Coordinates of C-alpha atoms in Angstrom, one line a residue:
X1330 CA -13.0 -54.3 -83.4
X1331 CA -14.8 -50.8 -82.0
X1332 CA -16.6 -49.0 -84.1
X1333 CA -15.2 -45.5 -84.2
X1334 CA -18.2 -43.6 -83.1
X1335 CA -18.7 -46.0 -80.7
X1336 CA -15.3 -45.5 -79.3
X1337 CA -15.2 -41.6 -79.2
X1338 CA -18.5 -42.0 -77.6
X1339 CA -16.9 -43.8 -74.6
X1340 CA -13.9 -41.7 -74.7
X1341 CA -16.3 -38.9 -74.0
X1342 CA -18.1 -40.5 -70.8
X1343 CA -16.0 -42.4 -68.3
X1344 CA -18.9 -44.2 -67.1
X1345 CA -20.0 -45.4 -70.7
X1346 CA -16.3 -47.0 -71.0
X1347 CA -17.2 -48.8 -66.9
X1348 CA -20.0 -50.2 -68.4
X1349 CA -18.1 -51.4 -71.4
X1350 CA -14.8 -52.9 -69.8
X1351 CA -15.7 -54.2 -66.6
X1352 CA -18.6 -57.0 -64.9
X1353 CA -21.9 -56.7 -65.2
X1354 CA -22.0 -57.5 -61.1
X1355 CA -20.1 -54.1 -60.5
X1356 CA -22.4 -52.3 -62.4
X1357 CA -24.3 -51.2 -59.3
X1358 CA -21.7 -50.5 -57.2
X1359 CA -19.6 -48.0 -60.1
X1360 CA -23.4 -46.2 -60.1
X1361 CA -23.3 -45.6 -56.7
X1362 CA -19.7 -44.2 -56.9
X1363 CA -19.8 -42.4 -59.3
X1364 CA -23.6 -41.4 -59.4
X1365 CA -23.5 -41.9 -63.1
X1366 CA -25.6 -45.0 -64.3
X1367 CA -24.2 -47.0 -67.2
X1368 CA -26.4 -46.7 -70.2
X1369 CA -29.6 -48.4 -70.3
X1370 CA -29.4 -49.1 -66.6
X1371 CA -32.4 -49.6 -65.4
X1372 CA -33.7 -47.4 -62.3
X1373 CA -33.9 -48.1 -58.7
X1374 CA -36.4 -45.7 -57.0
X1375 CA -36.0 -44.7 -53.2
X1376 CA -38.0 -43.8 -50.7
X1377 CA -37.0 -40.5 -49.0
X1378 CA -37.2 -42.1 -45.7
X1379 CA -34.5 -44.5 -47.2
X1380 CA -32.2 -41.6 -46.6
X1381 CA -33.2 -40.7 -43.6
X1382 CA -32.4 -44.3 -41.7
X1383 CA -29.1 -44.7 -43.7
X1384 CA -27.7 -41.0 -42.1
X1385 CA -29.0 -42.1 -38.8
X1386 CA -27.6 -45.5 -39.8
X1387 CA -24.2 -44.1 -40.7
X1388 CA -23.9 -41.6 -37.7
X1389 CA -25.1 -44.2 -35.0
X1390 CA -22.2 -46.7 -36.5
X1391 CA -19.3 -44.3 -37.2
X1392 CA -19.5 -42.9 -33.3
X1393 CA -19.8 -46.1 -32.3
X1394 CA -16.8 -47.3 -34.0
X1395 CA -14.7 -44.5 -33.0
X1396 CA -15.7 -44.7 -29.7
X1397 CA -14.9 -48.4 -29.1
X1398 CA -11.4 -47.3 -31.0
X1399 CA -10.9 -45.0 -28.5
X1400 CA -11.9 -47.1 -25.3
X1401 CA -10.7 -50.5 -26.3
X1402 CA -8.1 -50.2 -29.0
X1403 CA -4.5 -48.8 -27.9
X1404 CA -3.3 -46.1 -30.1
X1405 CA 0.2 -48.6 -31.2
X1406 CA -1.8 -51.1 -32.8
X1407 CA -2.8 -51.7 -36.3
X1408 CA -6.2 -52.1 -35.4
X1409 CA -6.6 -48.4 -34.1
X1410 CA -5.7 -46.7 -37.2
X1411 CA -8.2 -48.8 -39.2
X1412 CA -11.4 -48.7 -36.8
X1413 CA -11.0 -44.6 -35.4
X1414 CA -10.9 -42.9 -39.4
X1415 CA -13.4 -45.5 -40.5
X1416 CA -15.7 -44.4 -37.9
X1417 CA -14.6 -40.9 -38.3
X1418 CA -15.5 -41.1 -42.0
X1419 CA -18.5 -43.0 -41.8
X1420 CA -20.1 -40.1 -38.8
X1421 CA -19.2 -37.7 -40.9
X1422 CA -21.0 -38.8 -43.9
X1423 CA -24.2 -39.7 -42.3
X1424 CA -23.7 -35.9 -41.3
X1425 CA -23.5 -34.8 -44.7
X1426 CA -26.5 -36.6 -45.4
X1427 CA -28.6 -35.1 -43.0
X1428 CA -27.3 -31.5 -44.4
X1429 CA -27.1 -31.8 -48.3
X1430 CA -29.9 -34.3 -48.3
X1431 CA -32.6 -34.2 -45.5
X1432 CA -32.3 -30.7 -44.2
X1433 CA -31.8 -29.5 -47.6
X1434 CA -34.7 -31.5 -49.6
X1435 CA -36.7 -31.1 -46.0
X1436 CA -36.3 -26.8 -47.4
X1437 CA -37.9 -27.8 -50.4
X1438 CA -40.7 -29.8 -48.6
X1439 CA -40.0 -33.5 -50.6
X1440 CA -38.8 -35.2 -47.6
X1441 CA -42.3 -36.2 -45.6
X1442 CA -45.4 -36.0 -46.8
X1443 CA -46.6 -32.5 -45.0
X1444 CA -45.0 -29.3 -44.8
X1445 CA -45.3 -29.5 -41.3
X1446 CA -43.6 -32.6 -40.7
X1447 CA -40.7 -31.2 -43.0
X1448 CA -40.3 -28.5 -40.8
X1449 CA -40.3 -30.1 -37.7
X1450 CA -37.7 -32.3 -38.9
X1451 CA -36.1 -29.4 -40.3
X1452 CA -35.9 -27.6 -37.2
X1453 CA -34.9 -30.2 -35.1
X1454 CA -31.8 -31.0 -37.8
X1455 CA -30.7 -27.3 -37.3
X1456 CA -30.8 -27.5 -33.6
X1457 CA -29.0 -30.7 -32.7
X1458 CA -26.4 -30.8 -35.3
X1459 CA -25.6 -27.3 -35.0
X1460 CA -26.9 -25.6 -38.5
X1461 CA -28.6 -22.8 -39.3
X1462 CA -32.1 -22.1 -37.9
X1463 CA -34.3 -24.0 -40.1
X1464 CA -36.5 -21.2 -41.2
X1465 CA -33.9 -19.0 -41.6
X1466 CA -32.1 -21.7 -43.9
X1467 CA -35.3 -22.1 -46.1
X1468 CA -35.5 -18.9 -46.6
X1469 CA -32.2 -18.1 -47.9
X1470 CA -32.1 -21.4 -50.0
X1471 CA -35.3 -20.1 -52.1
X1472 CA -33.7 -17.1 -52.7
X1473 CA -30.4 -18.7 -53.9
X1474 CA -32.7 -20.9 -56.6
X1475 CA -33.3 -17.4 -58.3
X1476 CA -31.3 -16.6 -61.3
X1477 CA -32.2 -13.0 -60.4
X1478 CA -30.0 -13.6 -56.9
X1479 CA -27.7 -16.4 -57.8
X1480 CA -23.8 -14.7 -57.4
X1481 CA -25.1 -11.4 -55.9
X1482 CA -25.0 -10.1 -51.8
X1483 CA -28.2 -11.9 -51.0
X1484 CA -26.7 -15.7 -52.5
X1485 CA -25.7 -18.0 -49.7
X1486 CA -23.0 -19.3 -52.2
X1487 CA -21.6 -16.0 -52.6
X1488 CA -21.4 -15.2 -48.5
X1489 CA -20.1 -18.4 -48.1
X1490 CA -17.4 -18.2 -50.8
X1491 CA -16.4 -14.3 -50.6
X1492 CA -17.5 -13.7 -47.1
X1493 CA -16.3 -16.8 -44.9
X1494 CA -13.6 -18.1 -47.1
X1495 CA -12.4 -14.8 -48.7
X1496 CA -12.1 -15.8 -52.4
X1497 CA -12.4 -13.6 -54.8
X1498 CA -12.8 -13.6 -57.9
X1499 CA -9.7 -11.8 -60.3
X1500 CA -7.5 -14.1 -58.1
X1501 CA -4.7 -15.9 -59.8
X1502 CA -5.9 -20.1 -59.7
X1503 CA -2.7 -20.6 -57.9
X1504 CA -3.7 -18.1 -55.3
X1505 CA -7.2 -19.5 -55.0
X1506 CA -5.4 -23.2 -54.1
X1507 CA -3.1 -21.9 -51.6
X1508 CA -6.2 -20.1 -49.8
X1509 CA -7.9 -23.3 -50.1
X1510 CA -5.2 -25.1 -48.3
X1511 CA -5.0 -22.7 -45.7
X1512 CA -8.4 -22.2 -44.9
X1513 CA -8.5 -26.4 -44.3
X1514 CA -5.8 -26.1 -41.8
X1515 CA -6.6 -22.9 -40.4
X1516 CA -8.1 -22.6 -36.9
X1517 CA -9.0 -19.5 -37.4
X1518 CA -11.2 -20.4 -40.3
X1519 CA -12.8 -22.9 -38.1
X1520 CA -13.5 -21.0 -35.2
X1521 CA -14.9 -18.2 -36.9
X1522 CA -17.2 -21.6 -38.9
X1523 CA -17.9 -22.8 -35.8
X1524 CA -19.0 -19.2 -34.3
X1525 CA -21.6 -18.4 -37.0
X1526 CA -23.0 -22.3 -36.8
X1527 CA -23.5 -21.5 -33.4
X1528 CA -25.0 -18.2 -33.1
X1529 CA -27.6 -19.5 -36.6
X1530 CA -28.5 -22.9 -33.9
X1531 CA -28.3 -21.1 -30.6
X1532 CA -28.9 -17.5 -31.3
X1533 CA -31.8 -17.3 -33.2
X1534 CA -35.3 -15.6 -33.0
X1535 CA -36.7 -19.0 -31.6
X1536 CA -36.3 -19.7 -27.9
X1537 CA -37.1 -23.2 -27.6
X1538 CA -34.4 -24.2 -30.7
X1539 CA -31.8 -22.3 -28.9
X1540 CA -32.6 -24.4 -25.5
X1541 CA -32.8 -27.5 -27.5
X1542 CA -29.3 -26.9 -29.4
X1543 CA -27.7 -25.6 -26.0
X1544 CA -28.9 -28.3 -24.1
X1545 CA -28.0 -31.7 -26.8
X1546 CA -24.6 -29.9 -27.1
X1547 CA -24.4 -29.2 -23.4
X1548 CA -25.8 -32.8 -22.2
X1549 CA -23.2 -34.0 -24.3
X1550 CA -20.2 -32.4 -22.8
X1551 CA -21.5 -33.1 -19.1
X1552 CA -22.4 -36.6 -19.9
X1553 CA -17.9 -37.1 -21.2
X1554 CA -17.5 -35.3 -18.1
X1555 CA -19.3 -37.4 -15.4
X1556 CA -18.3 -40.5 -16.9
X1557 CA -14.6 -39.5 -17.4
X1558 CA -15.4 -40.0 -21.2
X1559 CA -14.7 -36.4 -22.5
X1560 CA -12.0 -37.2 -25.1
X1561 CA -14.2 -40.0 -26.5
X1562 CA -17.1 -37.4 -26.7
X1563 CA -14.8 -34.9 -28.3
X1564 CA -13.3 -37.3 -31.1
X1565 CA -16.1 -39.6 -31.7
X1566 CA -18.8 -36.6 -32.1
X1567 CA -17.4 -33.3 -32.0
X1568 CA -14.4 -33.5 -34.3
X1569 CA -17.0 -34.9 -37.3
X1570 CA -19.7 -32.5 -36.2
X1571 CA -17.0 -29.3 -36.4
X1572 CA -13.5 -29.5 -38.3
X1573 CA -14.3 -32.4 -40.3
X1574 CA -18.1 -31.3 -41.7
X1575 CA -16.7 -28.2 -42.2
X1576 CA -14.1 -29.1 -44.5
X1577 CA -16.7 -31.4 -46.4
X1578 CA -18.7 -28.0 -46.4
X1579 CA -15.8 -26.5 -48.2
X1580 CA -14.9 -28.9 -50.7
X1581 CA -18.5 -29.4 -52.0
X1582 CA -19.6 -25.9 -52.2
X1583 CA -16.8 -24.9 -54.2
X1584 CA -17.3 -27.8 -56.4
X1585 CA -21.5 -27.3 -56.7
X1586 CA -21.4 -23.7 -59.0
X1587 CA -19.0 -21.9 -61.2
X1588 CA -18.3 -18.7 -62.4
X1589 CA -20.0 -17.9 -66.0
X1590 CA -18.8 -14.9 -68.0
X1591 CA -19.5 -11.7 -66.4
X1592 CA -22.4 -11.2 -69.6
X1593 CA -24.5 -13.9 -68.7
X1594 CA -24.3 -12.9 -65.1
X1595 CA -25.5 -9.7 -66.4
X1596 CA -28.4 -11.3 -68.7
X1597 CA -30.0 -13.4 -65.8
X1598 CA -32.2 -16.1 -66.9
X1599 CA -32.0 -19.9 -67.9
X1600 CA -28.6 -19.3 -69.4
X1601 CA -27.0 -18.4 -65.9
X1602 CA -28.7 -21.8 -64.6
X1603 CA -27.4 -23.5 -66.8
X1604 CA -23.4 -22.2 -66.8
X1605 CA -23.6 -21.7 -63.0
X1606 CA -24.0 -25.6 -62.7
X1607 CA -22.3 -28.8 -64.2
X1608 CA -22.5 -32.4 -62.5
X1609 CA -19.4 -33.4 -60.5
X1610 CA -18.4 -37.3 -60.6
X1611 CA -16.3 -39.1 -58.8
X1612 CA -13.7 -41.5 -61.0
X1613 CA -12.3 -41.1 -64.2
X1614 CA -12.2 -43.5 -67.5
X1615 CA -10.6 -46.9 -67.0
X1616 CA -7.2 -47.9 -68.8
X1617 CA -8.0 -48.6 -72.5
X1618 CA -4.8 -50.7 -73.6
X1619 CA -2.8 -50.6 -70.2
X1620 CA -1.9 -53.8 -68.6
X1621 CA -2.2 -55.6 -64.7
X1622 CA -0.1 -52.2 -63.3
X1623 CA -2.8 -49.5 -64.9
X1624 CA -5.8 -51.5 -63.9
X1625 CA -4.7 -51.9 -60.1
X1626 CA -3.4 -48.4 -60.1
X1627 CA -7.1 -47.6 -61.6
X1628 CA -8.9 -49.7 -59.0
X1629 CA -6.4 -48.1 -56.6
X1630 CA -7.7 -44.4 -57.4
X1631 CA -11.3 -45.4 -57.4
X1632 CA -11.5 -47.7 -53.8
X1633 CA -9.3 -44.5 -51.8
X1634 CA -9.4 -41.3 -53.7
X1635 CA -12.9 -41.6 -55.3
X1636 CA -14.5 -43.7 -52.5
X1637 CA -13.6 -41.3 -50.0
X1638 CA -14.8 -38.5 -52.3
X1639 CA -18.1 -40.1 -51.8
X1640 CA -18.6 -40.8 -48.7
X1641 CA -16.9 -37.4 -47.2
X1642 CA -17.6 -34.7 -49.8
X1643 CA -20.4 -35.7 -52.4
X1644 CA -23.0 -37.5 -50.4
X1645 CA -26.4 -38.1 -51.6
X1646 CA -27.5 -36.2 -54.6
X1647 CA -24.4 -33.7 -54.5
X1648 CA -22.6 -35.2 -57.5
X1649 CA -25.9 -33.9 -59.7
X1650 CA -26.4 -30.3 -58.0
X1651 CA -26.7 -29.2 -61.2
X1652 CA -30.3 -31.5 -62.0
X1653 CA -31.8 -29.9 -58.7
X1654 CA -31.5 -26.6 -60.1
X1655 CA -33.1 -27.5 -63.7
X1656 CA -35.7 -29.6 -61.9
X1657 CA -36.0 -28.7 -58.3
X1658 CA -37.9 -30.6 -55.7
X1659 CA -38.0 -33.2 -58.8
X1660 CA -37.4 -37.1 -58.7
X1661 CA -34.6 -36.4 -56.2
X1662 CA -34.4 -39.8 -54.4
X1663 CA -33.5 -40.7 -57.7
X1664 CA -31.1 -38.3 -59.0
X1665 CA -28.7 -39.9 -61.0
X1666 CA -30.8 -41.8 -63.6
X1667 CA -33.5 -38.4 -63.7
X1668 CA -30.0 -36.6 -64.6
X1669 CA -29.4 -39.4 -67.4
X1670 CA -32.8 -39.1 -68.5
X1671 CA -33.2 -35.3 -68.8
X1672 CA -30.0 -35.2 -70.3
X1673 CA -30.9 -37.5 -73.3
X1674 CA -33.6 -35.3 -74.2
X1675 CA -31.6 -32.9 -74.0
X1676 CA -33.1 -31.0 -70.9
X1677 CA -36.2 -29.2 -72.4
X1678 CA -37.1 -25.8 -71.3
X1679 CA -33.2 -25.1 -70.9
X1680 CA -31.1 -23.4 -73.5
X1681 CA -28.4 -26.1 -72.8
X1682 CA -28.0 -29.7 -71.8
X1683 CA -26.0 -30.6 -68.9
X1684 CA -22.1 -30.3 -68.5
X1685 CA -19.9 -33.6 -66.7
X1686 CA -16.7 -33.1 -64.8
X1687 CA -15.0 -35.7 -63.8
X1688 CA -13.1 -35.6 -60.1
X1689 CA -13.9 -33.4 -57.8
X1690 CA -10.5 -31.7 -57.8
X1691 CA -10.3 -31.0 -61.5
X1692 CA -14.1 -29.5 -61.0
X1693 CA -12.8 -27.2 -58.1
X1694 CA -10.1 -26.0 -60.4
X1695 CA -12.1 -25.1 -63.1
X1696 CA -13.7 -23.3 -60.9
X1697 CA -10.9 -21.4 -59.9
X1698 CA -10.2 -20.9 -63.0
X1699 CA -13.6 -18.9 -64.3
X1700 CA -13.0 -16.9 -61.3
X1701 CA -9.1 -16.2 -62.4
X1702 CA -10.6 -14.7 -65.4
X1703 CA -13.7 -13.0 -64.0
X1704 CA -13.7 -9.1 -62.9
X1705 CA -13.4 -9.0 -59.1
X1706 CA -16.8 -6.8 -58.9
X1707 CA -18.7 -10.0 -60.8
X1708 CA -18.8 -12.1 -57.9
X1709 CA -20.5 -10.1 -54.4

């Protein structure tokens, strides 16, 4: 039989009770999904190049895919509904790679071994895949690392949430959902996403991006239309690039910080690091006593729900945001066990250790919820 502080101990940690319930051989997999290793797991390091050729691995693949779907696969058959959101997906993660892990981590210069060679790749990130100039981006991302700025004007977290998506806080949770949903469906939303990624790529103070972002983007379009291959150009690469980034955007910014009391705002410091951030995992805690039914139901939520949590939303290192505020620029090819680790000591030099949620809806509506109960002026 369990011991009882063994069991409340899993009962606390969905990924302690994985470890404990199912095959050794799935071990590595369940890390990867849920970006939680299983205790005493062992550590894999990466290379941050490793990165690199798996978004460039994942975008080559995915347009490919939904490209032959579109050319050789009829829209009736089976076959077409499995190959075009597969490819779809899988471009749209290699794209959330390139933003929340190479362009990002390229920001805080860990990606290549010069700053210059960060910045190129940086810059050239920004230009062909539409984002922010690179310089620009860097600069705003340092500032949003200060406690001192976190939740005020100058945060990129808080012109992204109050300024493009209009939530605000002192909003019922119910109203903050609804919003949600609209904004995902919204063209207007989109557009008005779409406008200020292109006027950051193609309108900024650097000539030669501009031409470089006009002209991929540009080549692009004329190459679909002299080869009578525009809807394939448009589905294959430009829905992923636009509408379907953008709602990944969404999802995983309003996931990566919450709203602390209005008093630790106020105080600054360690504290507001610490309450502004909490890891987000995908999956929850296996059936304990449930039979054939709640394990394939289980299995069912992790391989669609979760899976596609993973791939679409919380790529890379996004699951631990919270580690690369503590320890920024630190050990982030290998996030999840540098979490685990810095956890167990109980994260030094920090007033308080890190905070789990579990499924990256229920994070969302907590979030909602510390903003339900915030005063409207706390947040921008």
């Amino acid at each position: 039989m369990m011991p009882e502080a063994l069991r409340v101990s899993l009962m606390d940690d969905p990924r302690s009770e994985m470890a404990a319930r199912l095959p050794r051989f799935l071990q590595p997999f369940l890390t990867w999904l849920t970006a939680k290793p299983a205790p005493g797991e062992a550590s894999a390091p990466r290379a941050p190049v490793s990165f690199v050729l798996e978004a460039v691995l994942l975008v080559v693949a995915g347009t490919a895919v939904s490209a032959f779907a579109m050319a050789w696969l009829g829209p009736h058959g089976v076959a077409f509904w499995l190959a075009l959101p597969a490819g779809l997906i899988a471009t749209s993660s290699g794209l959330g790679l390139f933003q929340v892990v190479i362009f990002h981590h390229c920001s805080h210069g860990t990606v290549f071994s010069t700053r210059a060679r960060n910045r190129t790749a940086g810059r050239l990130i920004s230009a062909l895949l539409l984002f922010k100039h690179f310089d620009a981006y860097q600069s705003e991302h340092m500032q949003h690392h200060s406690a001192n700025v976190l939740f005020t004007d100058d945060d990129e977290f808080t012109g992204f949430v109050v300024g493009l998506c209009a939530l605000r806080a002192a909003t019922t949770r119910r109203a903050l959902w609804r919003r949600l949903l609209w904004l995902l469906v919204s063209p207007l939303f989109h557009a008005r996403f779409l406008c200020k990624r292109l006027l950051g790529s193609m309108a900024s103070p650097d000539p030669l991006h501009n031409v470089l972002a006009m002209a991929f983007c540009g080549g692009l379009i004329a190459l679909g239309l002299a080869t009578h291959t525009l809807a394939i150009v448009v589905v294959a690469w430009f829905l992923p690039l636009t509408i379907l980034l953008q709602i990944a955007t969404v999802f995983r910014i309003l996931c990566e910080h919450r709203l602390p009391a209005a008093e630790v705002i106020e105080r600054r410091g360690r504290q507001l690091v610490c309450e502004a951030t909490a890891g987000v995992f995908p999956g929850s805690a296996p059936p304990v006593n449930g039979g054939l039914a709640a394990w394939a139901l289980w299995w069912a939520n992790m391989l669609t729900v979760q899976l596609f949590v993973r791939l679409f939303v919380l790529v890379g290192d996004a699951p631990c945001h919270d580690f690369h505020h503590r320890r920024p620029g630190k050990k982030w090819t290998n996030y999840a066990h540098a979490r685990q680790a810095d956890m167990a000591a109980g994260c030094p030099g920090f007033p308080l250790n890190y905070a789990d949620s579990w499924g990256l809806f229920k994070a969302i509506d907590q979030n909602f919820a510390a903003m339900e109960r915030a005063p409207r002026e706390v947040l921008g």
